[in-house]
């Protein structure tokens, strides 16, 4: 049973291999058939064209056949053709002879070039074996150039490194400068805000002081007006001039005191403004701060009398 199964399997494998072989051969036949079919179509088309021209060609063929041949003309044409062929044969012979001579010339040139090559080769060997006189100086100069090149490379690398360091330093300085400018700008803004705040508070204080001074000046004017008729009456009673008494009464002292107080207040305000200006100038040297001066109080109206 086993032997039968083995035999059946072998037979099946042989059939498969035969089938594969037949299939490949059939594929080749199919390709050949396709090629032949394309050739048949092209030949059929050309044959159809020729058959279409058969009507004209038939008449020409019959005329040529019916025409009688002249022996003299045919002999003449044949002789001319033979002469042409003989001329061509002679030309080919001459070319062959020239080729032989050219071959001999080329062989002579080749031999000459070989001799020159051998001579030059020997000369090269002799030149290579002999050391030239300038070779020592050449080697010395080459060593010096190599050293100089190494020094140049080292300096170039150092220069590139230093340039990089310089660029880094400039960049850091620029960053520091920008940071300093930003801090100065912030401080200037803060100082301006503080100055505005102080000026506002000071203007409020000055307005209060001006109101008090106006009240005091009004009271003093009333006292002076009351004191003037009294001094005039006393002068009439005592028989003395009243001008001196008016000039040396308490009004003059009060004016001096008020002027001194006003000057002290102005001096204190000026000192405060100077201190603020010095601080702002020290912090921002490029942009001087705007100094806002307090308006001076009006002169008292006592001088009019």
Tab-separated table of C-alpha atoms in Angstrom:
chain	number	residue	atom	x	y	z
A	1	UNK	CA	0.000	0.000	0.000
A	2	UNK	CA	2.787	2.359	0.897
A	3	UNK	CA	4.635	1.640	-2.290
A	4	UNK	CA	1.492	2.313	-4.280
A	5	UNK	CA	1.015	5.644	-2.473
A	6	UNK	CA	4.622	6.629	-3.172
A	7	UNK	CA	4.269	5.706	-6.810
A	8	UNK	CA	1.041	7.711	-7.096
A	9	UNK	CA	2.708	10.764	-5.518
A	10	UNK	CA	5.672	10.499	-7.888
A	11	UNK	CA	3.337	10.253	-10.847
A	12	UNK	CA	1.435	13.339	-9.624
A	13	UNK	CA	4.691	15.323	-9.268
A	14	UNK	CA	5.788	14.321	-12.764
A	15	UNK	CA	2.428	15.418	-14.160
A	16	UNK	CA	2.713	18.779	-12.390
A	17	UNK	CA	6.237	19.339	-13.715
A	18	UNK	CA	5.112	18.413	-17.216
A	19	UNK	CA	2.195	20.771	-16.904
A	20	UNK	CA	4.506	23.596	-15.826
A	21	UNK	CA	6.887	22.883	-18.680
A	22	UNK	CA	4.079	22.769	-21.203
A	23	UNK	CA	2.657	26.015	-19.811
A	24	UNK	CA	5.963	27.866	-20.223
A	25	UNK	CA	6.353	26.586	-23.768
A	26	UNK	CA	2.794	27.620	-24.550
A	27	UNK	CA	3.527	31.122	-23.234
A	28	UNK	CA	6.471	31.355	-25.641
A	29	UNK	CA	4.243	30.111	-28.459
A	30	UNK	CA	1.659	32.711	-27.526
A	31	UNK	CA	4.245	35.493	-27.785
A	32	UNK	CA	5.395	34.182	-31.175
A	33	UNK	CA	1.785	34.004	-32.355
A	34	UNK	CA	1.176	37.598	-31.324
A	35	UNK	CA	4.277	38.730	-33.201
A	36	UNK	CA	3.235	36.805	-36.303
A	37	UNK	CA	-0.261	38.275	-36.118
A	38	UNK	CA	1.163	41.803	-36.069
A	39	UNK	CA	3.429	40.972	-39.021
A	40	UNK	CA	0.479	39.472	-40.936
A	41	UNK	CA	-1.559	42.629	-40.453
A	42	UNK	CA	1.304	44.845	-41.664
A	43	UNK	CA	2.009	42.608	-44.650
A	44	UNK	CA	-1.685	42.453	-45.508
A	45	UNK	CA	-1.923	46.247	-45.464
A	46	UNK	CA	1.090	46.608	-47.772
A	47	UNK	CA	-0.302	43.889	-50.068
A	48	UNK	CA	-3.628	45.677	-50.223
A	49	UNK	CA	-1.878	48.884	-51.261
A	50	UNK	CA	0.069	47.079	-53.970
A	51	UNK	CA	-3.060	45.417	-55.291
A	52	UNK	CA	-4.671	48.836	-55.500
A	53	UNK	CA	-1.785	49.949	-57.765
A	54	UNK	CA	-2.043	46.828	-59.948
A	55	UNK	CA	-4.272	48.545	-62.533
A	56	UNK	CA	-1.640	51.155	-63.385
A	57	UNK	CA	1.247	48.729	-63.163
A	58	UNK	CA	-0.474	46.239	-65.445
A	59	UNK	CA	-0.579	48.724	-68.305
A	60	UNK	CA	3.072	49.666	-67.834
A	61	UNK	CA	4.072	46.002	-67.710
A	62	UNK	CA	2.238	45.174	-70.906
A	63	UNK	CA	3.813	48.149	-72.684
A	64	UNK	CA	7.299	47.117	-71.577
A	65	UNK	CA	6.735	43.537	-72.707
A	66	UNK	CA	5.304	44.573	-76.059
A	67	UNK	CA	8.180	46.943	-76.803
A	68	UNK	CA	10.895	45.327	-79.041
A	69	UNK	CA	14.400	45.130	-77.573
A	70	UNK	CA	17.390	46.642	-79.470
A	71	UNK	CA	20.560	44.584	-79.117
A	72	UNK	CA	22.929	47.507	-79.746
A	73	UNK	CA	21.466	49.579	-76.963
A	74	UNK	CA	21.539	46.706	-74.512
A	75	UNK	CA	25.181	45.980	-75.371
A	76	UNK	CA	26.039	49.629	-74.900
A	77	UNK	CA	24.359	49.733	-71.505
A	78	UNK	CA	26.109	46.521	-70.437
A	79	UNK	CA	29.503	47.854	-71.485
A	80	UNK	CA	28.956	51.051	-69.498
A	81	UNK	CA	27.980	49.023	-66.437
A	82	UNK	CA	31.042	46.783	-66.831
A	83	UNK	CA	33.332	49.820	-67.049
A	84	UNK	CA	31.853	51.276	-63.891
A	85	UNK	CA	32.354	47.996	-62.087
A	86	UNK	CA	35.970	47.797	-63.269
A	87	UNK	CA	36.616	51.344	-62.047
A	88	UNK	CA	35.217	50.473	-58.633
A	89	UNK	CA	37.376	47.333	-58.486
A	90	UNK	CA	40.484	49.374	-59.288
A	91	UNK	CA	39.627	51.860	-56.577
A	92	UNK	CA	39.256	49.103	-54.033
A	93	UNK	CA	42.633	47.649	-55.092
A	94	UNK	CA	44.274	51.056	-54.698
A	95	UNK	CA	42.710	51.407	-51.253
A	96	UNK	CA	44.045	48.005	-50.274
A	97	UNK	CA	47.525	48.966	-51.465
A	98	UNK	CA	47.300	52.224	-49.543
A	99	UNK	CA	46.184	50.343	-46.453
A	100	UNK	CA	49.274	48.146	-46.688
A	101	UNK	CA	51.549	51.166	-47.045
A	102	UNK	CA	49.770	52.941	-44.194
A	103	UNK	CA	50.170	49.861	-42.050
A	104	UNK	CA	53.913	49.824	-42.717
A	105	UNK	CA	54.175	53.522	-41.869
A	106	UNK	CA	52.208	53.043	-38.663
A	107	UNK	CA	54.412	50.139	-37.625
A	108	UNK	CA	57.498	52.283	-38.204
A	109	UNK	CA	56.009	55.110	-36.119
A	110	UNK	CA	55.091	52.678	-33.349
A	111	UNK	CA	58.633	51.332	-33.237
A	112	UNK	CA	59.999	54.872	-33.115
A	113	UNK	CA	57.663	55.815	-30.241
A	114	UNK	CA	58.666	52.695	-28.360
A	115	UNK	CA	62.323	53.621	-28.665
A	116	UNK	CA	61.600	57.157	-27.428
A	117	UNK	CA	59.593	55.782	-24.528
A	118	UNK	CA	62.396	53.461	-23.503
A	119	UNK	CA	64.922	56.290	-23.743
A	120	UNK	CA	62.773	58.598	-21.621
A	121	UNK	CA	62.201	55.868	-19.071
A	122	UNK	CA	65.940	55.342	-18.649
A	123	UNK	CA	66.443	59.079	-18.335
A	124	UNK	CA	63.759	59.247	-15.664
A	125	UNK	CA	65.422	56.460	-13.721
A	126	UNK	CA	68.760	58.275	-13.832
A	127	UNK	CA	67.125	61.524	-12.665
A	128	UNK	CA	65.372	59.739	-9.823
A	129	UNK	CA	68.573	58.076	-8.703
A	130	UNK	CA	70.508	61.369	-8.614
A	131	UNK	CA	69.703	63.722	-5.669
A	132	UNK	CA	69.470	67.371	-6.792
A	133	UNK	CA	71.654	70.018	-5.148
A	134	UNK	CA	68.738	72.206	-4.006
A	135	UNK	CA	66.913	69.345	-2.274
A	136	UNK	CA	68.409	70.128	1.161
A	137	UNK	CA	67.395	73.755	0.935
A	138	UNK	CA	63.958	72.697	-0.286
A	139	UNK	CA	63.433	70.378	2.668
A	140	UNK	CA	64.636	73.046	5.093
A	141	UNK	CA	62.275	75.612	3.573
A	142	UNK	CA	59.457	73.090	3.675
A	143	UNK	CA	60.037	72.487	7.406
A	144	UNK	CA	60.054	76.232	8.071
A	145	UNK	CA	56.855	76.669	6.097
A	146	UNK	CA	55.239	73.861	8.066
A	147	UNK	CA	56.221	75.535	11.339
A	148	UNK	CA	54.934	78.885	10.127
A	149	UNK	CA	51.706	77.248	9.053
A	150	UNK	CA	51.286	75.649	12.489
A	151	UNK	CA	51.916	79.035	14.139
A	152	UNK	CA	49.422	80.647	11.791
A	153	UNK	CA	46.795	78.040	12.632
A	154	UNK	CA	47.357	78.535	16.355
A	155	UNK	CA	47.116	82.327	16.069
A	156	UNK	CA	44.058	82.092	13.879
A	157	UNK	CA	42.326	79.845	16.385
A	158	UNK	CA	43.307	82.157	19.240
A	159	UNK	CA	42.038	85.150	17.284
A	160	UNK	CA	38.741	83.427	16.577
A	161	UNK	CA	38.413	82.508	20.252
A	162	UNK	CA	39.199	86.057	21.371
A	163	UNK	CA	36.730	87.502	18.873
A	164	UNK	CA	34.089	85.176	20.239
A	165	UNK	CA	34.923	86.219	23.788
A	166	UNK	CA	34.807	89.883	22.748
A	167	UNK	CA	31.401	89.405	21.180
A	168	UNK	CA	30.165	87.701	24.338
A	169	UNK	CA	31.579	90.533	26.444
A	170	UNK	CA	29.925	93.182	24.251
A	171	UNK	CA	26.654	91.313	24.417
A	172	UNK	CA	26.849	91.088	28.213
A	173	UNK	CA	27.740	94.787	28.450
A	174	UNK	CA	24.824	95.633	26.195
A	175	UNK	CA	22.495	93.568	28.350
A	176	UNK	CA	23.808	95.247	31.501
A	177	UNK	CA	23.442	98.669	29.895
A	178	UNK	CA	19.875	97.892	28.892
A	179	UNK	CA	19.108	96.646	32.400
A	180	UNK	CA	20.636	99.811	33.874
A	181	UNK	CA	18.595	101.954	31.487
A	182	UNK	CA	15.453	100.093	32.457
A	183	UNK	CA	16.182	100.534	36.165
A	184	UNK	CA	16.958	104.230	35.647
A	185	UNK	CA	13.768	104.650	33.676
A	186	UNK	CA	11.784	102.980	36.422
A	187	UNK	CA	13.459	105.125	39.078
A	188	UNK	CA	12.817	108.258	37.029
A	189	UNK	CA	9.178	107.331	36.713
A	190	UNK	CA	8.987	106.719	40.452
A	191	UNK	CA	10.705	110.036	41.185
A	192	UNK	CA	8.381	111.862	38.818
A	193	UNK	CA	5.399	110.323	40.544
A	194	UNK	CA	6.821	111.267	43.953
A	195	UNK	CA	7.560	114.805	42.744
A	196	UNK	CA	4.039	115.150	41.421
A	197	UNK	CA	2.650	113.857	44.697
A	198	UNK	CA	4.885	116.203	46.721
A	199	UNK	CA	4.016	119.140	44.491
A	200	UNK	CA	0.334	118.414	44.892
A	201	UNK	CA	0.661	118.189	48.671
A	202	UNK	CA	2.880	121.293	48.748
A	203	UNK	CA	0.474	123.241	46.570
A	204	UNK	CA	-2.277	122.342	48.995
A	205	UNK	CA	-0.093	123.470	51.946
A	206	UNK	CA	0.874	126.684	50.137
A	207	UNK	CA	-2.759	127.465	49.441
A	208	UNK	CA	-3.495	127.058	53.156
A	209	UNK	CA	-0.539	129.316	54.072
A	210	UNK	CA	-1.638	131.942	51.523
A	211	UNK	CA	-5.143	131.946	52.994
A	212	UNK	CA	-3.723	132.470	56.499
A	213	UNK	CA	-1.398	135.237	55.284
A	214	UNK	CA	-4.302	136.977	53.544
A	215	UNK	CA	-6.324	136.865	56.762
A	216	UNK	CA	-3.397	138.288	58.747
A	217	UNK	CA	-2.785	141.052	56.192
A	218	UNK	CA	-6.458	142.058	56.276
A	219	UNK	CA	-6.400	142.300	60.089
A	220	UNK	CA	-3.171	144.339	60.004
A	221	UNK	CA	-4.633	146.726	57.435
A	222	UNK	CA	-7.618	147.330	59.647
A	223	UNK	CA	-5.341	147.992	62.642
A	224	UNK	CA	-3.251	150.453	60.593
A	225	UNK	CA	-6.323	152.288	59.423
A	226	UNK	CA	-7.480	152.620	63.022
A	227	UNK	CA	-4.026	153.639	64.259
A	228	UNK	CA	-3.551	156.426	61.652
A	229	UNK	CA	-6.296	158.758	62.946
A	230	UNK	CA	-5.127	158.138	66.505
A	231	UNK	CA	-1.576	159.192	65.683
A	232	UNK	CA	-2.882	162.256	63.832
A	233	UNK	CA	-4.927	163.321	66.836
A	234	UNK	CA	-1.936	162.830	69.147
A	235	UNK	CA	0.261	164.885	66.802
A	236	UNK	CA	-2.231	167.718	66.767
A	237	UNK	CA	-2.481	167.626	70.510
A	238	UNK	CA	1.284	167.493	71.099
A	239	UNK	CA	2.235	169.766	68.160
A	240	UNK	CA	4.478	167.182	66.485
A	241	UNK	CA	4.573	166.085	62.859
A	242	UNK	CA	2.709	162.882	62.144
A	243	UNK	CA	4.817	161.588	59.288
A	244	UNK	CA	7.553	160.226	61.496
A	245	UNK	CA	5.053	158.646	63.793
A	246	UNK	CA	3.380	156.914	60.835
A	247	UNK	CA	6.714	155.698	59.502
A	248	UNK	CA	7.875	154.356	62.882
A	249	UNK	CA	4.692	152.655	64.078
A	250	UNK	CA	4.102	148.944	64.415
A	251	UNK	CA	3.097	148.619	60.755
A	252	UNK	CA	6.733	148.745	59.610
A	253	UNK	CA	7.784	146.117	62.108
A	254	UNK	CA	4.916	143.881	61.108
A	255	UNK	CA	5.878	144.282	57.434
A	256	UNK	CA	9.463	143.288	58.167
A	257	UNK	CA	8.330	140.313	60.199
A	258	UNK	CA	5.973	139.163	57.476
A	259	UNK	CA	8.669	139.639	54.807
A	260	UNK	CA	11.127	137.622	56.885
A	261	UNK	CA	8.562	134.850	57.395
A	262	UNK	CA	7.784	134.780	53.665
A	263	UNK	CA	11.487	134.674	52.808
A	264	UNK	CA	12.063	131.809	55.253
A	265	UNK	CA	9.171	129.845	53.720
A	266	UNK	CA	10.519	130.515	50.212
A	267	UNK	CA	14.019	129.445	51.233
A	268	UNK	CA	12.735	126.197	52.708
A	269	UNK	CA	10.739	125.480	49.537
A	270	UNK	CA	13.766	126.256	47.353
A	271	UNK	CA	15.968	123.967	49.451
A	272	UNK	CA	13.439	121.138	49.141
A	273	UNK	CA	13.246	121.665	45.371
A	274	UNK	CA	17.055	121.706	45.104
A	275	UNK	CA	17.305	118.449	47.066
A	276	UNK	CA	14.768	116.779	44.777
A	277	UNK	CA	16.573	118.075	41.686
A	278	UNK	CA	19.935	116.792	42.946
A	279	UNK	CA	18.477	113.350	43.576
A	280	UNK	CA	16.844	113.199	40.138
A	281	UNK	CA	20.046	114.419	38.406
A	282	UNK	CA	22.143	111.810	40.214
A	283	UNK	CA	19.773	109.046	39.149
A	284	UNK	CA	19.207	110.214	35.552
A	285	UNK	CA	22.149	112.271	34.208
A	286	UNK	CA	20.945	112.164	30.614
A	287	UNK	CA	17.458	113.590	31.257
A	288	UNK	CA	17.318	116.608	33.583
A	289	UNK	CA	14.172	116.755	35.648
A	290	UNK	CA	11.769	119.566	35.113
A	291	UNK	CA	11.784	121.876	38.058
A	292	UNK	CA	8.380	123.149	38.952
A	293	UNK	CA	8.686	126.387	40.887
A	294	UNK	CA	6.018	127.465	43.269
A	295	UNK	CA	4.402	130.737	42.305
A	296	UNK	CA	5.665	133.532	44.508
A	297	UNK	CA	3.076	135.169	46.725
A	298	UNK	CA	1.879	138.604	45.752
A	299	UNK	CA	3.352	141.591	47.523
A	300	UNK	CA	1.317	142.881	50.361
A	301	UNK	CA	-0.849	145.854	49.740
A	302	UNK	CA	0.614	147.810	52.708
A	303	UNK	CA	3.206	149.461	50.472
A	304	UNK	CA	0.449	151.228	48.601
A	305	UNK	CA	-0.398	153.393	51.649
